[in-house]
Amino acid sequence: MGADMEHIYDVAIIGGGPAGYTAALYSSRAGFDTVILEKMSVGGQMTLTDVIDNYPGFPQGIDGFVLSSDMQKGAERFGTKTMYDEVVSVDLKSEIKEIKTAFSGSVFSKTIIIATGANPRELGLENEQELLGRGVHYCAHCDGRFYKDKVVVVVGGGNSAVSDALYLSHLCKKVYLVHRRDVLRATKIYHDPIMKADNIEFCYNSVLGRIDTDNDKVSSVTMIDTKTSIKREVECDAVFISIGRKPVTEFLSGQLELDSGGYIVADESTKTNVDGVFAVGDVRTKVLRQVVTAVSDGAVAAHYAEEYLSR
Ligand code: NAP
């Protein structure tokens, strides 16, 4: 579908993950003219997970691709249009907001819901991408269960890494927590439980130098002590990289309030500092970034978009 310069949508949603398609479902079902702009393929981070088993209603778990595609079909059944194009910039100043795309020109809309998500930060190791899903993971809560009674490495020292290490310590035989400094960044609340977990080994002042494989699967990592440069090889079955996320907000070029991490500042109402513009899912400031919290945001944003449109 191409952009139509004459057309003004009621609701334009940027990003076709679970938050975006839930907003679209609610908004098109309520009779609003709704479009989703998606850069590549729908589903967002959800498609990186083979089996999602913490989304309610699927006792056997659900394939990330299937759930994404079903969410899209569910919204399109009520008239949501999906436009495959990259959003390069937005102009949020006027009452009719403009979304500039890479290939189809501009899309105009009375309200905008931003659902562009956040990508995990990568370590940048040579084979990191190649091993994705085969021993290298960015989400302990999604993929940890594949390593029951195994040995895993968690990289990072923030709240995510520490809560991932704790979560994995209940499932796995042993967890190495590799942090580049000698103190954790994670808040105090995590310190007591993590120190009490007897199967977590702390590897401070350490970075991963390489990940090695056997039969195409992760078999060991080599850590490097940042003070002494001494290398240590550790056998393991998986590496969970938990060094923060990069919210996809560059295209906003300063038009919405962001926090220091680049996330759009919005509370549970999903309202941003610009009237008629909402932020949902992983791209907004929130404590728990999961499919279930993303879909909840989508419904809330559609509700407030409807309220805005009926003023
Ligand atoms: P974060 O707080 O930014 O921490 C990232 C960690 O990764 C830091 O320890 C950092 O080391 C390390 N790191 C960054 N780049 C690295 C690299 N290239 N190599 C090795 N280590 C690297 O990110 P986060 O833990 O994902 O948390 C993100 C936000 O979500 C935070 O605001 C956090 O408080 C919040 N959160 C809250 C909860 C909760 O309260 N329950 C749970 C999870 C997340 P340095 O310390 O040396 O910089």
Tab-separated table of C-alpha atoms and ligand atoms in Angstrom:
chain	number	residue	atom	x	y	z
A	1	MET	CA	0.000	0.000	0.000
A	2	GLY	CA	1.391	3.453	-0.878
A	3	ALA	CA	0.873	6.771	0.930
A	4	ASP	CA	-1.979	9.032	-0.131
A	5	MET	CA	-1.255	12.751	0.313
A	6	GLU	CA	-4.956	13.595	0.350
A	7	HIS	CA	-5.841	11.108	3.027
A	8	ILE	CA	-5.880	11.932	6.740
A	9	TYR	CA	-6.056	8.933	9.065
A	10	ASP	CA	-7.614	9.057	12.506
A	11	VAL	CA	-4.863	6.913	14.008
A	12	ALA	CA	-1.417	6.172	12.569
A	13	ILE	CA	0.658	3.636	14.452
A	14	ILE	CA	4.406	3.409	13.936
A	15	GLY	CA	5.639	-0.139	14.566
A	16	GLY	CA	3.912	-3.473	13.999
A	17	GLY	CA	4.743	-5.388	17.184
A	18	PRO	CA	2.245	-6.540	19.810
A	19	ALA	CA	1.703	-3.029	21.212
A	20	GLY	CA	1.117	-1.563	17.738
A	21	TYR	CA	-1.275	-4.255	16.543
A	22	THR	CA	-3.256	-4.200	19.786
A	23	ALA	CA	-3.670	-0.420	19.472
A	24	ALA	CA	-4.736	-1.029	15.861
A	25	LEU	CA	-7.217	-3.741	16.843
A	26	TYR	CA	-8.917	-1.515	19.413
A	27	SER	CA	-8.854	1.579	17.239
A	28	SER	CA	-10.128	-0.016	14.005
A	29	ARG	CA	-12.708	-2.044	15.919
A	30	ALA	CA	-13.972	1.257	17.360
A	31	GLY	CA	-14.457	2.457	13.776
A	32	PHE	CA	-11.392	4.685	13.427
A	33	ASP	CA	-9.483	4.878	10.162
A	34	THR	CA	-6.240	3.207	11.213
A	35	VAL	CA	-2.899	2.552	9.534
A	36	ILE	CA	0.217	0.759	10.794
A	37	LEU	CA	3.626	1.613	9.412
A	38	GLU	CA	6.058	-1.260	9.726
A	39	LYS	CA	9.639	-1.123	8.531
A	40	MET	CA	10.267	-4.788	7.744
A	41	SER	CA	8.227	-7.630	9.131
A	42	VAL	CA	5.552	-7.501	11.783
A	43	GLY	CA	6.037	-8.830	15.295
A	44	GLY	CA	9.021	-6.904	16.610
A	45	GLN	CA	11.097	-8.648	19.290
A	46	MET	CA	8.385	-11.293	19.596
A	47	THR	CA	9.573	-12.975	16.405
A	48	LEU	CA	13.018	-13.558	17.944
A	49	THR	CA	11.481	-16.033	20.367
A	50	ASP	CA	10.630	-19.524	19.158
A	51	VAL	CA	8.129	-20.248	21.868
A	52	ILE	CA	6.456	-17.605	23.988
A	53	ASP	CA	5.158	-19.324	27.081
A	54	ASN	CA	4.475	-16.362	29.329
A	55	TYR	CA	1.614	-14.949	27.268
A	56	PRO	CA	-1.636	-16.160	28.796
A	57	GLY	CA	-4.081	-18.358	26.929
A	58	PHE	CA	-1.623	-20.707	25.242
A	59	PRO	CA	-1.027	-23.697	27.524
A	60	GLN	CA	1.543	-25.171	25.120
A	61	GLY	CA	3.210	-21.807	24.456
A	62	ILE	CA	2.953	-19.982	21.137
A	63	ASP	CA	5.423	-19.421	18.319
A	64	GLY	CA	6.427	-15.736	18.142
A	65	PHE	CA	5.828	-15.600	14.376
A	66	VAL	CA	2.391	-17.161	14.628
A	67	LEU	CA	1.320	-14.807	17.412
A	68	SER	CA	2.578	-11.781	15.433
A	69	SER	CA	0.822	-12.811	12.286
A	70	ASP	CA	-2.407	-13.569	14.183
A	71	MET	CA	-2.280	-10.163	15.890
A	72	GLN	CA	-1.920	-8.548	12.465
A	73	LYS	CA	-4.828	-10.547	11.016
A	74	GLY	CA	-6.973	-9.706	14.050
A	75	ALA	CA	-6.484	-5.967	13.520
A	76	GLU	CA	-6.829	-6.147	9.730
A	77	ARG	CA	-10.157	-7.951	10.125
A	78	PHE	CA	-11.536	-4.661	11.459
A	79	GLY	CA	-10.001	-2.557	8.685
A	80	THR	CA	-6.474	-1.714	9.874
A	81	LYS	CA	-4.174	-1.125	6.897
A	82	THR	CA	-0.535	-2.183	7.058
A	83	MET	CA	1.974	-0.089	5.127
A	84	TYR	CA	5.474	-1.572	4.813
A	85	ASP	CA	7.869	1.361	4.862
A	86	GLU	CA	10.487	2.939	7.078
A	87	VAL	CA	9.573	6.083	8.990
A	88	VAL	CA	12.421	8.559	8.618
A	89	SER	CA	10.980	11.532	10.509
A	90	VAL	CA	7.799	12.994	11.955
A	91	ASP	CA	6.334	16.449	12.317
A	92	LEU	CA	4.176	16.553	15.435
A	93	LYS	CA	3.691	20.319	15.736
A	94	SER	CA	0.411	20.720	13.834
A	95	GLU	CA	-3.013	19.347	14.611
A	96	ILE	CA	-2.651	17.062	11.577
A	97	LYS	CA	0.589	15.245	12.170
A	98	GLU	CA	2.920	14.161	9.392
A	99	ILE	CA	4.950	10.957	9.153
A	100	LYS	CA	7.638	10.975	6.463
A	101	THR	CA	8.521	7.576	5.041
A	102	ALA	CA	11.555	6.420	3.079
A	103	PHE	CA	9.673	5.314	-0.045
A	104	SER	CA	5.968	6.193	0.010
A	105	GLY	CA	6.026	9.922	0.794
A	106	SER	CA	4.135	11.298	3.795
A	107	VAL	CA	1.305	9.851	5.858
A	108	PHE	CA	-1.022	12.298	7.646
A	109	SER	CA	-2.962	11.529	10.792
A	110	LYS	CA	-4.905	13.195	13.598
A	111	THR	CA	-3.239	11.026	16.243
A	112	ILE	CA	-0.035	9.015	16.349
A	113	ILE	CA	0.791	5.978	18.454
A	114	ILE	CA	4.502	5.177	18.610
A	115	ALA	CA	5.220	1.473	19.030
A	116	THR	CA	8.732	1.178	17.657
A	117	GLY	CA	10.164	-0.905	20.506
A	118	ALA	CA	13.729	-1.239	21.711
A	119	ASN	CA	16.518	-3.428	20.403
A	120	PRO	CA	18.916	-5.207	22.722
A	121	ARG	CA	22.418	-3.747	22.852
A	122	GLU	CA	24.981	-6.113	21.405
A	123	LEU	CA	28.465	-6.858	22.667
A	124	GLY	CA	29.819	-6.762	19.127
A	125	LEU	CA	31.636	-10.109	19.268
A	126	GLU	CA	32.490	-11.674	15.927
A	127	ASN	CA	30.048	-14.610	15.999
A	128	GLU	CA	27.400	-13.044	18.258
A	129	GLN	CA	24.761	-12.617	15.548
A	130	GLU	CA	25.472	-15.960	13.943
A	131	LEU	CA	24.809	-17.723	17.273
A	132	LEU	CA	21.584	-15.888	17.996
A	133	GLY	CA	19.063	-18.442	19.275
A	134	ARG	CA	21.753	-21.159	19.306
A	135	GLY	CA	23.337	-20.275	22.612
A	136	VAL	CA	23.398	-16.495	22.409
A	137	HIS	CA	20.277	-14.836	23.799
A	138	TYR	CA	19.111	-11.378	24.820
A	139	CYS	CA	16.073	-12.361	26.901
A	140	ALA	CA	16.442	-14.669	29.905
A	141	HIS	CA	12.720	-14.726	30.620
A	142	CYS	CA	12.020	-15.800	27.027
A	143	ASP	CA	14.748	-18.366	26.450
A	144	GLY	CA	16.110	-19.337	29.882
A	145	ARG	CA	13.941	-22.429	30.119
A	146	PHE	CA	15.934	-24.076	27.310
A	147	TYR	CA	18.876	-24.281	29.722
A	148	LYS	CA	17.353	-26.099	32.680
A	149	ASP	CA	20.181	-27.675	34.747
A	150	LYS	CA	22.801	-26.274	32.346
A	151	VAL	CA	25.602	-23.747	32.795
A	152	VAL	CA	25.009	-20.234	31.531
A	153	VAL	CA	26.820	-16.904	31.422
A	154	VAL	CA	25.046	-13.569	31.939
A	155	VAL	CA	26.805	-10.391	30.816
A	156	GLY	CA	26.006	-7.022	32.437
A	157	GLY	CA	25.747	-5.437	35.860
A	158	GLY	CA	22.476	-3.482	35.711
A	159	ASN	CA	19.007	-4.372	36.985
A	160	SER	CA	18.257	-6.477	33.919
A	161	ALA	CA	21.431	-8.566	34.129
A	162	VAL	CA	21.054	-9.127	37.853
A	163	SER	CA	17.372	-10.044	37.642
A	164	ASP	CA	18.209	-12.308	34.678
A	165	ALA	CA	20.979	-13.982	36.703
A	166	LEU	CA	18.585	-14.507	39.615
A	167	TYR	CA	15.882	-15.887	37.332
A	168	LEU	CA	18.363	-18.255	35.659
A	169	SER	CA	19.824	-19.340	39.019
A	170	HIS	CA	16.476	-20.998	39.788
A	171	LEU	CA	16.564	-22.945	36.514
A	172	CYS	CA	20.197	-23.607	35.769
A	173	LYS	CA	22.947	-25.566	37.431
A	174	LYS	CA	25.334	-22.632	37.462
A	175	VAL	CA	25.309	-18.982	36.401
A	176	TYR	CA	28.391	-16.866	35.780
A	177	LEU	CA	27.629	-13.142	36.053
A	178	VAL	CA	30.239	-11.263	34.049
A	179	HIS	CA	30.462	-7.538	34.749
A	180	ARG	CA	33.028	-5.107	33.403
A	181	ARG	CA	33.391	-3.180	36.683
A	182	ASP	CA	33.899	-4.142	40.334
A	183	VAL	CA	30.490	-2.925	41.522
A	184	LEU	CA	27.041	-3.709	40.241
A	185	ARG	CA	24.942	-0.923	38.782
A	186	ALA	CA	21.810	-2.820	39.876
A	187	THR	CA	19.739	-1.307	42.691
A	188	LYS	CA	20.290	-2.456	46.294
A	189	ILE	CA	17.059	-4.433	46.363
A	190	TYR	CA	18.709	-7.102	44.203
A	191	HIS	CA	21.941	-7.309	46.182
A	192	ASP	CA	20.751	-9.509	49.046
A	193	PRO	CA	19.000	-12.197	46.967
A	194	ILE	CA	21.787	-12.356	44.406
A	195	MET	CA	24.471	-12.726	47.072
A	196	LYS	CA	22.431	-15.521	48.672
A	197	ALA	CA	22.131	-17.539	45.446
A	198	ASP	CA	24.829	-20.164	45.890
A	199	ASN	CA	25.018	-21.120	42.211
A	200	ILE	CA	25.922	-17.634	40.903
A	201	GLU	CA	29.612	-16.903	40.453
A	202	PHE	CA	30.491	-13.215	40.138
A	203	CYS	CA	33.172	-12.388	37.612
A	204	TYR	CA	33.915	-8.723	38.211
A	205	ASN	CA	36.266	-6.566	36.138
A	206	SER	CA	35.693	-8.992	33.310
A	207	VAL	CA	34.592	-8.771	29.703
A	208	LEU	CA	33.860	-11.498	27.157
A	209	GLY	CA	36.665	-11.848	24.668
A	210	ARG	CA	35.176	-14.647	22.604
A	211	ILE	CA	32.450	-17.246	22.413
A	212	ASP	CA	33.437	-20.728	21.241
A	213	THR	CA	31.254	-23.412	19.764
A	214	ASP	CA	31.077	-27.136	19.391
A	215	ASN	CA	28.777	-28.558	16.706
A	216	ASP	CA	27.484	-25.042	16.021
A	217	LYS	CA	26.357	-24.553	19.628
A	218	VAL	CA	27.927	-22.443	22.350
A	219	SER	CA	30.412	-24.544	24.321
A	220	SER	CA	32.563	-21.996	26.186
A	221	VAL	CA	33.459	-18.345	26.591
A	222	THR	CA	36.749	-16.652	27.228
A	223	MET	CA	36.653	-13.840	29.783
A	224	ILE	CA	39.358	-11.234	30.015
A	225	ASP	CA	40.216	-9.555	33.315
A	226	THR	CA	40.168	-5.817	32.566
A	227	LYS	CA	42.854	-5.102	35.199
A	228	THR	CA	45.335	-7.910	34.580
A	229	SER	CA	44.396	-8.947	30.995
A	230	ILE	CA	44.468	-12.557	32.224
A	231	LYS	CA	42.188	-14.793	30.159
A	232	ARG	CA	39.933	-17.467	31.627
A	233	GLU	CA	38.000	-20.009	29.617
A	234	VAL	CA	34.726	-21.210	31.093
A	235	GLU	CA	32.584	-24.039	29.703
A	236	CYS	CA	28.941	-23.099	29.280
A	237	ASP	CA	25.820	-23.861	27.242
A	238	ALA	CA	24.550	-20.332	26.683
A	239	VAL	CA	25.355	-16.655	26.972
A	240	PHE	CA	22.655	-14.166	27.952
A	241	ILE	CA	23.646	-10.649	26.986
A	242	SER	CA	21.873	-8.132	29.170
A	243	ILE	CA	23.670	-4.839	28.733
A	244	GLY	CA	20.700	-2.580	28.132
A	245	ARG	CA	18.442	-1.742	25.231
A	246	LYS	CA	18.380	0.876	22.507
A	247	PRO	CA	14.899	2.324	22.096
A	248	VAL	CA	14.041	3.143	18.486
A	249	THR	CA	13.473	6.885	18.800
A	250	GLU	CA	16.046	8.538	16.514
A	251	PHE	CA	13.385	9.434	13.932
A	252	LEU	CA	11.696	11.711	16.507
A	253	SER	CA	14.650	14.130	16.418
A	254	GLY	CA	13.823	15.842	19.678
A	255	GLN	CA	10.087	16.327	19.185
A	256	LEU	CA	9.052	14.253	22.193
A	257	GLU	CA	10.407	14.189	25.724
A	258	LEU	CA	12.815	11.260	26.190
A	259	ASP	CA	14.511	10.013	29.346
A	260	SER	CA	18.290	9.697	29.671
A	261	GLY	CA	18.167	6.222	28.078
A	262	GLY	CA	16.295	7.499	25.013
A	263	TYR	CA	12.891	6.062	26.024
A	264	ILE	CA	9.781	8.176	25.398
A	265	VAL	CA	8.527	9.596	28.684
A	266	ALA	CA	4.963	8.330	29.146
A	267	ASP	CA	3.212	6.778	32.125
A	268	GLU	CA	0.522	4.082	32.187
A	269	SER	CA	-1.795	6.445	30.276
A	270	THR	CA	0.704	6.183	27.349
A	271	LYS	CA	0.289	9.956	26.817
A	272	THR	CA	3.456	11.768	25.768
A	273	ASN	CA	4.185	15.464	26.261
A	274	VAL	CA	2.530	16.178	22.878
A	275	ASP	CA	-1.257	16.094	22.804
A	276	GLY	CA	-2.559	13.362	20.486
A	277	VAL	CA	0.724	11.438	20.482
A	278	PHE	CA	1.038	8.231	22.504
A	279	ALA	CA	3.891	5.816	23.222
A	280	VAL	CA	3.295	2.109	23.796
A	281	GLY	CA	5.281	-1.026	24.493
A	282	ASP	CA	9.037	-1.242	24.919
A	283	VAL	CA	9.706	2.266	23.577
A	284	ARG	CA	8.136	4.003	26.574
A	285	THR	CA	9.439	4.367	30.125
A	286	LYS	CA	8.215	1.338	32.095
A	287	VAL	CA	9.376	-1.307	34.545
A	288	LEU	CA	8.470	-4.537	32.754
A	289	ARG	CA	8.933	-4.908	29.003
A	290	GLN	CA	6.953	-7.982	27.994
A	291	VAL	CA	4.367	-8.912	25.325
A	292	VAL	CA	1.646	-8.815	27.947
A	293	THR	CA	2.513	-5.278	29.061
A	294	ALA	CA	2.878	-4.159	25.430
A	295	VAL	CA	-0.602	-5.325	24.468
A	296	SER	CA	-2.011	-3.639	27.546
A	297	ASP	CA	-0.409	-0.348	26.467
A	298	GLY	CA	-1.904	-0.727	22.991
A	299	ALA	CA	-5.441	-0.940	24.361
A	300	VAL	CA	-4.890	2.015	26.693
A	301	ALA	CA	-3.456	4.206	23.910
A	302	ALA	CA	-6.382	3.419	21.611
A	303	HIS	CA	-8.736	4.433	24.416
A	304	TYR	CA	-7.027	7.815	24.919
A	305	ALA	CA	-6.699	8.355	21.151
A	306	GLU	CA	-10.457	7.857	20.904
A	307	GLU	CA	-10.976	10.344	23.740
A	308	TYR	CA	-8.710	12.859	21.946
A	309	LEU	CA	-10.535	12.373	18.617
A	310	SER	CA	-13.934	12.900	20.178
A	311	ARG	CA	-13.026	16.262	21.694
B	1	NAP	P1	21.508	-0.517	32.351
B	1	NAP	O1	20.966	-0.114	33.670
B	1	NAP	O2	21.896	0.513	31.371
B	1	NAP	O3	22.768	-1.450	32.634
B	1	NAP	C1	23.523	-1.944	31.593
B	1	NAP	C2	24.658	-2.768	32.191
B	1	NAP	O4	25.401	-3.337	31.127
B	1	NAP	C3	25.607	-1.934	33.034
B	1	NAP	O5	26.041	-2.670	34.138
B	1	NAP	C4	26.763	-1.681	32.072
B	1	NAP	O6	28.012	-1.581	32.700
B	1	NAP	C5	26.759	-2.924	31.227
B	1	NAP	N1	27.251	-2.673	29.880
B	1	NAP	C6	26.824	-1.744	28.990
B	1	NAP	N2	27.501	-1.850	27.830
B	1	NAP	C7	28.371	-2.881	27.993
B	1	NAP	C8	29.333	-3.489	27.169
B	1	NAP	N3	29.541	-3.069	25.902
B	1	NAP	N4	30.059	-4.512	27.661
B	1	NAP	C9	29.863	-4.961	28.923
B	1	NAP	N5	28.953	-4.433	29.766
B	1	NAP	C10	28.212	-3.405	29.296
B	1	NAP	O7	20.489	-1.481	31.540
B	1	NAP	P2	19.426	-2.528	32.096
B	1	NAP	O8	19.982	-3.330	33.202
B	1	NAP	O9	18.909	-3.235	30.902
B	1	NAP	O10	18.269	-1.623	32.661
B	1	NAP	C11	17.614	-0.680	31.801
B	1	NAP	C12	16.610	0.119	32.605
B	1	NAP	O11	15.532	-0.736	33.014
B	1	NAP	C13	17.227	0.693	33.875
B	1	NAP	O12	16.676	1.952	34.114
B	1	NAP	C14	16.815	-0.291	34.912
B	1	NAP	O13	16.762	0.278	36.213
B	1	NAP	C15	15.431	-0.705	34.423
B	1	NAP	N6	15.101	-2.031	34.949
B	1	NAP	C16	14.492	-2.093	36.149
B	1	NAP	C17	14.186	-3.316	36.680
B	1	NAP	C18	13.536	-3.329	38.024
B	1	NAP	O14	13.594	-2.363	38.730
B	1	NAP	N7	12.910	-4.406	38.396
B	1	NAP	C19	14.525	-4.510	36.047
B	1	NAP	C20	15.179	-4.421	34.821
B	1	NAP	C21	15.472	-3.170	34.282
B	1	NAP	P3	28.398	-0.310	33.633
B	1	NAP	O15	27.679	-0.532	34.917
B	1	NAP	O16	29.878	-0.418	33.740
B	1	NAP	O17	27.944	0.892	32.877
